[in-house]
C-alpha positions as MATLAB code, in Angstrom:
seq = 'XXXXXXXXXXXXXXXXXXXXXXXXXXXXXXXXXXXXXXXXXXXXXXXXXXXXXXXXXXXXXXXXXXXXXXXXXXXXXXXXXXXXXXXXXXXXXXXXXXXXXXXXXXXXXXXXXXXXXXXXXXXXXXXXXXXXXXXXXXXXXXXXXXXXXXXXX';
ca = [
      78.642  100.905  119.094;
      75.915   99.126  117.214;
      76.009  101.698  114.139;
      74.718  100.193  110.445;
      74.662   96.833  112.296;
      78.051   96.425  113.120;
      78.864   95.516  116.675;
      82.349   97.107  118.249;
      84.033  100.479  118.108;
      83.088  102.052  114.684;
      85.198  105.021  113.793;
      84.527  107.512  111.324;
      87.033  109.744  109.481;
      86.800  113.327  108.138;
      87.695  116.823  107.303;
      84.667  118.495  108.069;
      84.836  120.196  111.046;
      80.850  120.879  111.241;
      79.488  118.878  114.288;
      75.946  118.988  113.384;
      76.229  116.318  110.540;
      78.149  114.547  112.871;
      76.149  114.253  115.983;
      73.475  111.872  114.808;
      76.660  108.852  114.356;
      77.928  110.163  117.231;
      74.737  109.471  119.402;
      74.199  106.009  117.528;
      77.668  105.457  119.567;
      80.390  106.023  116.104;
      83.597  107.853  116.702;
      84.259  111.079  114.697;
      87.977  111.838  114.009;
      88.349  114.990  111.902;
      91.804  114.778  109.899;
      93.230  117.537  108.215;
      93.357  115.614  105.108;
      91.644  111.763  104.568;
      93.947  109.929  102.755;
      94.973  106.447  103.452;
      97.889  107.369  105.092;
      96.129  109.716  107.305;
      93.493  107.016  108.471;
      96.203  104.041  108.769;
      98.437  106.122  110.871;
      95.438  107.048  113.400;
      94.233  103.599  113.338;
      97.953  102.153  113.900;
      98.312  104.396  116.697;
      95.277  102.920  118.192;
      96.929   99.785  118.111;
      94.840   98.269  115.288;
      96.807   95.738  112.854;
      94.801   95.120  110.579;
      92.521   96.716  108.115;
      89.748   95.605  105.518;
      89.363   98.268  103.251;
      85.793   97.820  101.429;
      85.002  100.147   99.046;
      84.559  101.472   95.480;
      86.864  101.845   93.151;
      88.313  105.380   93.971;
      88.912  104.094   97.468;
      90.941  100.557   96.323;
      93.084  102.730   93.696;
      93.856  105.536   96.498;
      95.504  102.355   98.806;
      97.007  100.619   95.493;
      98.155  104.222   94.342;
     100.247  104.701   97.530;
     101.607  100.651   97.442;
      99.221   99.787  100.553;
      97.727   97.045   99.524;
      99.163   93.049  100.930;
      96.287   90.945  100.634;
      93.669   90.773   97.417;
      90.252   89.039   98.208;
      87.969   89.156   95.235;
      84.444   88.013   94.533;
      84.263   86.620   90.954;
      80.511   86.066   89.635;
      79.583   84.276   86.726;
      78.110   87.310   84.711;
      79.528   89.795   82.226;
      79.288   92.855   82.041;
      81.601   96.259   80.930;
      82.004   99.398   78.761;
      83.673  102.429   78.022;
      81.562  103.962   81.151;
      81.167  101.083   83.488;
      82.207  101.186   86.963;
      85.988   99.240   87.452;
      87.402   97.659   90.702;
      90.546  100.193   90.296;
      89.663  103.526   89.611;
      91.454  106.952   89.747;
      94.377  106.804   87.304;
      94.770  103.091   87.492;
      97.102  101.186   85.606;
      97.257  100.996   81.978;
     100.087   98.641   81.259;
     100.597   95.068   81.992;
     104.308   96.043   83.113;
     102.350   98.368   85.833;
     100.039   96.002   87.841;
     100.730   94.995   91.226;
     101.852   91.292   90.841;
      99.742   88.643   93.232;
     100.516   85.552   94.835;
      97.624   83.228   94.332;
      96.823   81.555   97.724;
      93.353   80.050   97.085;
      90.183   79.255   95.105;
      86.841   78.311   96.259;
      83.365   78.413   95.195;
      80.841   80.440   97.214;
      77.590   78.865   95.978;
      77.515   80.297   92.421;
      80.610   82.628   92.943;
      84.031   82.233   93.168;
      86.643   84.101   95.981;
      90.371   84.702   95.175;
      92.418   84.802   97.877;
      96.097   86.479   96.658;
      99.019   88.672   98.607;
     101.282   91.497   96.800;
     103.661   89.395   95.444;
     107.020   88.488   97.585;
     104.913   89.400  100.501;
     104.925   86.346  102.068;
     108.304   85.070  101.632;
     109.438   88.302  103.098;
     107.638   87.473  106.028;
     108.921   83.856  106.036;
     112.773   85.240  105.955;
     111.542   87.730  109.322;
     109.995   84.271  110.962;
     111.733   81.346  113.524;
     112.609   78.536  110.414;
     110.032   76.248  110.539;
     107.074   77.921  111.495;
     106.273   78.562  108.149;
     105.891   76.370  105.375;
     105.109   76.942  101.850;
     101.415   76.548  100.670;
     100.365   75.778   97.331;
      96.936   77.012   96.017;
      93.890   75.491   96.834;
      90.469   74.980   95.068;
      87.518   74.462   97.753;
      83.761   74.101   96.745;
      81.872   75.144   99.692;
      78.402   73.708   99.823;
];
């Protein structure tokens, strides 16, 4: 489907079970999939049974703190620009209850650094992540990074 210029299968989740709002994304060639509930869960267990792996979730902040909420989240990519701004009432990347004490946050392992023209992108995992992996893996075919800091031109 070639739906909000995306090319490949784009499937859309909800719990409306009204086709009529759903029929123009269906002709523009999107998949509907009405779920008794949309939750993370709910959409990673449809899309794991589908065989998919592997899931960028891109959204505001009531959509990242439903995944950290339920402990789904393994890797962290963040966009860091060089302005300021904040306030009692300005939007947050975690929203929902979030976390209000240091002891709380999900803990990241920093994998890289580098600058996207003006910006800079954080690569991290949920910390132990990896090493957890490494322990699963043939020894050998894994070996320890240390953080990099690219400038990309």
């Amino acid at each position: 489907a070639k739906l909000f210029g995306i090319r490949g299968p784009v499937i859309l989740y909800t719990e409306s079970r009204a086709s009529r709002p759903a029929d123009p994304l269906r002709r523009a060639g999107a998949e509907v999939v009405i779920l008794d509930a949309v939750t993370p869960e709910t959409v990673l267990a449809d899309l794991h049974a589908r065989e998919v792996r592997s899931v960028l979730v891109e959204g505001g902040p009531t959509v990242a703190g439903s995944f950290l909420r339920q402990g789904l989240i393994e890797r962290v990519e963040a966009h860091l620009a060089p302005a300021l701004f904040g306030g009692a009432s300005a939007p947050a990347a975690i929203g929902g209850e979030g976390i209000a004490l240091l002891r709380g946050a999900l803990k990241l392992d920093l994998r890289g650094v580098r600058r996207l023209g003006r910006d800079l992108q954080i690569l991290a995992f949920r910390a132990g992540l990896l090493a957890a992996l490494a322990k699963r893996l043939t020894p050998g075919t894994l070996q320890k990074k240390e953080p990099v800091i690219t400038e990309s031109t």
